[in-house]
PDB file of C-alpha atoms in Angstrom:
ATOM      1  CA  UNK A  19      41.562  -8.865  30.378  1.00 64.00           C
ATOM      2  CA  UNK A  20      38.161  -9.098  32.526  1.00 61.00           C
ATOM      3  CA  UNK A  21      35.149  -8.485  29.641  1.00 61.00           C
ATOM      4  CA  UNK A  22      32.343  -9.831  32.366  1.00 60.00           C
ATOM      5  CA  UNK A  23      30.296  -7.178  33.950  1.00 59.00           C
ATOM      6  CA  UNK A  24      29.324  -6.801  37.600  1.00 57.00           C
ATOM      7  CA  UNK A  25      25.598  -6.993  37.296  1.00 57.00           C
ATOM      8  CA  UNK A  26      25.040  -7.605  41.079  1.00 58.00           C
ATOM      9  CA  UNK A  27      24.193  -4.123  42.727  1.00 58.00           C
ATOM     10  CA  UNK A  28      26.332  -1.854  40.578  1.00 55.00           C
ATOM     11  CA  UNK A  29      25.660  -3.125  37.126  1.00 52.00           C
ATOM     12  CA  UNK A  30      23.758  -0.126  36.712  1.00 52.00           C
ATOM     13  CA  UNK A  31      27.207   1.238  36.383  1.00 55.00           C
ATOM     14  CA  UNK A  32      28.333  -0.514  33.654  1.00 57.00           C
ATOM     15  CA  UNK A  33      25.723   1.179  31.276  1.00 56.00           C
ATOM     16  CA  UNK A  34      26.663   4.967  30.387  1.00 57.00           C
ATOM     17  CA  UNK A  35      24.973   7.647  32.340  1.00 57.00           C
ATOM     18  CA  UNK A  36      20.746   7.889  31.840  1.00 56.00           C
ATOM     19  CA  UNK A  37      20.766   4.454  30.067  1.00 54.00           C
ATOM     20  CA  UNK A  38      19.085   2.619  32.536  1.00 53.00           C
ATOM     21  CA  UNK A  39      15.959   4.814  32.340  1.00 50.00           C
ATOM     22  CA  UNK A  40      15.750   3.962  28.669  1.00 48.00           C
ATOM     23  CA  UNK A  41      16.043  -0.054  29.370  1.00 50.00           C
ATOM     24  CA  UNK A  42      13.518   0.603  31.925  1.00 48.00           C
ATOM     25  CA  UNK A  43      11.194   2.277  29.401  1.00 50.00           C
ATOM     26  CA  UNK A  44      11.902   0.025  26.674  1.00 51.00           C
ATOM     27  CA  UNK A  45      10.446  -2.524  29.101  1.00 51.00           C
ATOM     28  CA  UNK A  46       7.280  -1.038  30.345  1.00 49.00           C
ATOM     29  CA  UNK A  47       4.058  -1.971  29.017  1.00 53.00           C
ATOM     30  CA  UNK A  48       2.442   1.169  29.898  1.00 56.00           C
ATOM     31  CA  UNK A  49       3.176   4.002  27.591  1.00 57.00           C
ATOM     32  CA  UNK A  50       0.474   3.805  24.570  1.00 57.00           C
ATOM     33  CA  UNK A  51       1.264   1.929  21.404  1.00 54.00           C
ATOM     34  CA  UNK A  52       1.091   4.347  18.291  1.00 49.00           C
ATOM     35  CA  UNK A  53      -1.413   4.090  15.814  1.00 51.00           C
ATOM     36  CA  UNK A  54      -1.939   6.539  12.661  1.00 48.00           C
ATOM     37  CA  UNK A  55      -4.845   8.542  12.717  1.00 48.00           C
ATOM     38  CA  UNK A  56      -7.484   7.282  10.329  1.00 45.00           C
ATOM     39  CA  UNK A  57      -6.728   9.389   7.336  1.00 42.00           C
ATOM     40  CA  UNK A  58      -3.153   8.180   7.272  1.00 45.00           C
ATOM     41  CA  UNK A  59      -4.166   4.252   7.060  1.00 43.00           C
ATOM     42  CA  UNK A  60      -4.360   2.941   2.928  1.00 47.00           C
ATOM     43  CA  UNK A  61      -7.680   2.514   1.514  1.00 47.00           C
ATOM     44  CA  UNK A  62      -8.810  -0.104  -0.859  1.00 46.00           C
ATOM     45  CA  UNK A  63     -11.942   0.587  -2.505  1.00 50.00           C
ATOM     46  CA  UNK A  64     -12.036  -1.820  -5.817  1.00 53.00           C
ATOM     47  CA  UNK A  65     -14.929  -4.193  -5.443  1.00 58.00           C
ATOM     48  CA  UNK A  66     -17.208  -0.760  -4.673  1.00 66.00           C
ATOM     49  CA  UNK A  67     -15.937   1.046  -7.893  1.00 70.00           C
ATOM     50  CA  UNK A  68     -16.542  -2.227 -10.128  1.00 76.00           C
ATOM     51  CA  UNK A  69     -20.185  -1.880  -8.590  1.00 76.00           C
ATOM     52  CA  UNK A  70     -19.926   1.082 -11.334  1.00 86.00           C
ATOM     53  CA  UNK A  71     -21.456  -0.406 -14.367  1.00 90.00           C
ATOM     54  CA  UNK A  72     -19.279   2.839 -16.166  1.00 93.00           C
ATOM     55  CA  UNK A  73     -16.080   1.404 -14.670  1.00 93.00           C
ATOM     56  CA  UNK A  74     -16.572  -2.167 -15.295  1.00 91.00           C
ATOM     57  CA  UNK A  75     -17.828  -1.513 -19.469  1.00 93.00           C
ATOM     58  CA  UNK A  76     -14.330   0.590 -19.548  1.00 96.00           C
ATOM     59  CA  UNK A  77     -12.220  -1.617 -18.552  1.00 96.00           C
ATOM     60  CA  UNK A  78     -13.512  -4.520 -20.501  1.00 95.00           C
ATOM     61  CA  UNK A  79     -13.804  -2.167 -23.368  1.00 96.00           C
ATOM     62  CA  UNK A  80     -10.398  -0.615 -23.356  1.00 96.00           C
ATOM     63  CA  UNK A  81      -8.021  -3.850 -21.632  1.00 97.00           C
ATOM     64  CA  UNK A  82     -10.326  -6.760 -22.803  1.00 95.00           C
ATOM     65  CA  UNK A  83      -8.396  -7.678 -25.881  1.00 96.00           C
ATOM     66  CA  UNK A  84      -5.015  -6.981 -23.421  1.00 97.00           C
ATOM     67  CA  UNK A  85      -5.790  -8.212 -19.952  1.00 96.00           C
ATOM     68  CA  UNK A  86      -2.013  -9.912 -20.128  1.00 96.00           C
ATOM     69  CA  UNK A  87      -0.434  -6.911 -20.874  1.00 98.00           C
ATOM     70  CA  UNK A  88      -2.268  -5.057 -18.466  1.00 98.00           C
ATOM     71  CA  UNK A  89      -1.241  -7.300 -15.550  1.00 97.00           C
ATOM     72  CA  UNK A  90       2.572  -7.455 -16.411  1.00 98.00           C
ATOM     73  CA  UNK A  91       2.519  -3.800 -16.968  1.00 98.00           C
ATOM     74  CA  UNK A  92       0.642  -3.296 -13.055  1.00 98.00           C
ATOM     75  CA  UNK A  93       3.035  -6.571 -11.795  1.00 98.00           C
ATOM     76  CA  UNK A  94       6.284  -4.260 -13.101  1.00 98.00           C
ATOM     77  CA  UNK A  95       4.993  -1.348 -11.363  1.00 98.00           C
ATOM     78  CA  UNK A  96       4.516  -3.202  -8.144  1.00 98.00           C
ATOM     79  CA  UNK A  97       7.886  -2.552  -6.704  1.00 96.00           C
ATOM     80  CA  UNK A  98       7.107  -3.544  -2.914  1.00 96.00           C
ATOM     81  CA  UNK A  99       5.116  -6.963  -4.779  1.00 96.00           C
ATOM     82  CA  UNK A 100       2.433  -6.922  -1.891  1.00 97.00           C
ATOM     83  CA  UNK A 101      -0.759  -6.433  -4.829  1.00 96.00           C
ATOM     84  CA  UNK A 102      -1.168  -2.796  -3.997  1.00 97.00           C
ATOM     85  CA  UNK A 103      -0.198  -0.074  -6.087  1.00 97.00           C
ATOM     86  CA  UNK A 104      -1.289   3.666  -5.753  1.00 97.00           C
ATOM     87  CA  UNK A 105      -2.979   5.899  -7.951  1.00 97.00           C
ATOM     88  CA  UNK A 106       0.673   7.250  -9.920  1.00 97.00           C
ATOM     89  CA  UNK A 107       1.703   3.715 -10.375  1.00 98.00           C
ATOM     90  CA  UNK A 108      -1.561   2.438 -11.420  1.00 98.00           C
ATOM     91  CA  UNK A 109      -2.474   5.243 -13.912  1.00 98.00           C
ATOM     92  CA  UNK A 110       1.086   4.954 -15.214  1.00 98.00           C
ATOM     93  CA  UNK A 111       0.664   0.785 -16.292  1.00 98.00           C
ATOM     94  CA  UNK A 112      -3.098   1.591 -17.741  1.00 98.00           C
ATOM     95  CA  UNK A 113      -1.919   4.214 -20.009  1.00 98.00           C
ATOM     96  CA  UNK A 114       1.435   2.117 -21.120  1.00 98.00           C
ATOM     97  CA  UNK A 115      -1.195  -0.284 -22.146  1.00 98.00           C
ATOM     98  CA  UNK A 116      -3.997   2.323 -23.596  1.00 98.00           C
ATOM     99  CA  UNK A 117      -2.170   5.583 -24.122  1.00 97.00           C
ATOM    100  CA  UNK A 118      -5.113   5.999 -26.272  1.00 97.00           C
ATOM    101  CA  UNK A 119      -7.189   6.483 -22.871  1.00 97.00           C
ATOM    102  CA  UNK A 120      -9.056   9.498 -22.959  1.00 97.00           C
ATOM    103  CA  UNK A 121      -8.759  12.295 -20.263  1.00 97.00           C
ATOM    104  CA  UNK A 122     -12.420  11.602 -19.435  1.00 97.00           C
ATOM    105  CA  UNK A 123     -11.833   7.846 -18.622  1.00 97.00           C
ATOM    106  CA  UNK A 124      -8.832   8.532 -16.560  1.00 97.00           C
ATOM    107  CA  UNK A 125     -10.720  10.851 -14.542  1.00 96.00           C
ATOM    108  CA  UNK A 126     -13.593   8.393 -14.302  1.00 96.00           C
ATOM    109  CA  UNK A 127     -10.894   5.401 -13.280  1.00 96.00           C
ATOM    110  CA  UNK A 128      -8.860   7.558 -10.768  1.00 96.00           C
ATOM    111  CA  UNK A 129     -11.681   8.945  -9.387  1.00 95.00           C
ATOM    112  CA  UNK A 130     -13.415   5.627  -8.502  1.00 94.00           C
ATOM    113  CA  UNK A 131     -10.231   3.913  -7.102  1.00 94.00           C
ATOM    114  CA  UNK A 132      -8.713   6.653  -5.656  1.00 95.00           C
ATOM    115  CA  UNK A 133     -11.425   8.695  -3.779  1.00 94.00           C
ATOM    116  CA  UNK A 134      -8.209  10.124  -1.463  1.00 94.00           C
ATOM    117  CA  UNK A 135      -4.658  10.757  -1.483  1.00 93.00           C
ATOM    118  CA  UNK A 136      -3.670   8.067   0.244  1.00 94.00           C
ATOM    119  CA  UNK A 137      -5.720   5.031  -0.997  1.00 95.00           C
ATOM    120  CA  UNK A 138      -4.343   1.904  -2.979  1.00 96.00           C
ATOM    121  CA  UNK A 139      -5.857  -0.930  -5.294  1.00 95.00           C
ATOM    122  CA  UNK A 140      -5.631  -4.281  -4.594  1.00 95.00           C
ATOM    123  CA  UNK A 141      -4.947  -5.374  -7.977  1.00 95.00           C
ATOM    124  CA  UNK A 142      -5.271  -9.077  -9.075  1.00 95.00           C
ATOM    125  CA  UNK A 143      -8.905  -8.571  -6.821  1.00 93.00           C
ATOM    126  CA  UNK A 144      -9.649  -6.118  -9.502  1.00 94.00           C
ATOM    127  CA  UNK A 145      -8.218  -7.911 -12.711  1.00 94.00           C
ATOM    128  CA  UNK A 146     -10.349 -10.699 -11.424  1.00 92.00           C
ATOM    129  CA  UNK A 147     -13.138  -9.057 -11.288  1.00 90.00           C
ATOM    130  CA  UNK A 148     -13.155  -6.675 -13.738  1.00 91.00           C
ATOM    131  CA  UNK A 149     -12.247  -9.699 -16.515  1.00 90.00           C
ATOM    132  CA  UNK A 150     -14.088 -12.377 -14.743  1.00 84.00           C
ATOM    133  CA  UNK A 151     -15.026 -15.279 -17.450  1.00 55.00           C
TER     134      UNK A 151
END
């Protein structure tokens, strides 16, 4: 049995009907590359929110005494381990740490980091700043 193909002037006819367009296509350089509009793209906001003296007293206030817990419980949550987490994942680790965290400071944390739906923390960049010694 033959498997080769005649690619010569009738290898077009190998491929099944409308294929070749799609090859073609696949090929061409001049159809626009996609890119998401900007209020799809992530944004990371943590060095401006620990410009918030408010922010920055909380967190030494309420994680000082448990920065190590506090980083295992964000590392856990970080299920792609790229440093980012949203604003579910990253409320979820502060209060397994502080479930003693008042309403008021959760506001006051999500609001800072998480000024829209989409935006993430880069978190060692905040544990490192936020506990800096």
């Amino acid at each position: 049995i033959d498997f080769s193909l005649d690619v010569s002037n009738e290898g077009g006819a190998a491929l099944p009907p409308g294929s070749g367009r799609s090859t073609e296509r696949a090929t061409s350089s001049s159809e626009p590359v996609y890119a998401p509009p900007q209020s799809a793209r992530k944004i990371e906001q943590p060095s401006q929110a620990l410009a918030d003296p408010r922010v920055v007293s909380l967190l030494q206030r309420v994680f000082g005494t448990r920065k190590y817990q506090l980083r295992k419980a964000l590392r856990e949550r970080d299920v792609e381990k790229n440093g980012r987490l949203r604003e579910d994942e990253f409320m979820d680790a502060l209060l397994s740490v502080a479930p003693q965290l008042s309403d008021n400071d959760s506001y006051l944390l999500a609001d800072k980091f998480f000024p829209t739906t989409n935006s993430s923390i880069d978190y060692p960049l905040l544990l490192d700043s936020a506990f800096r010694t």
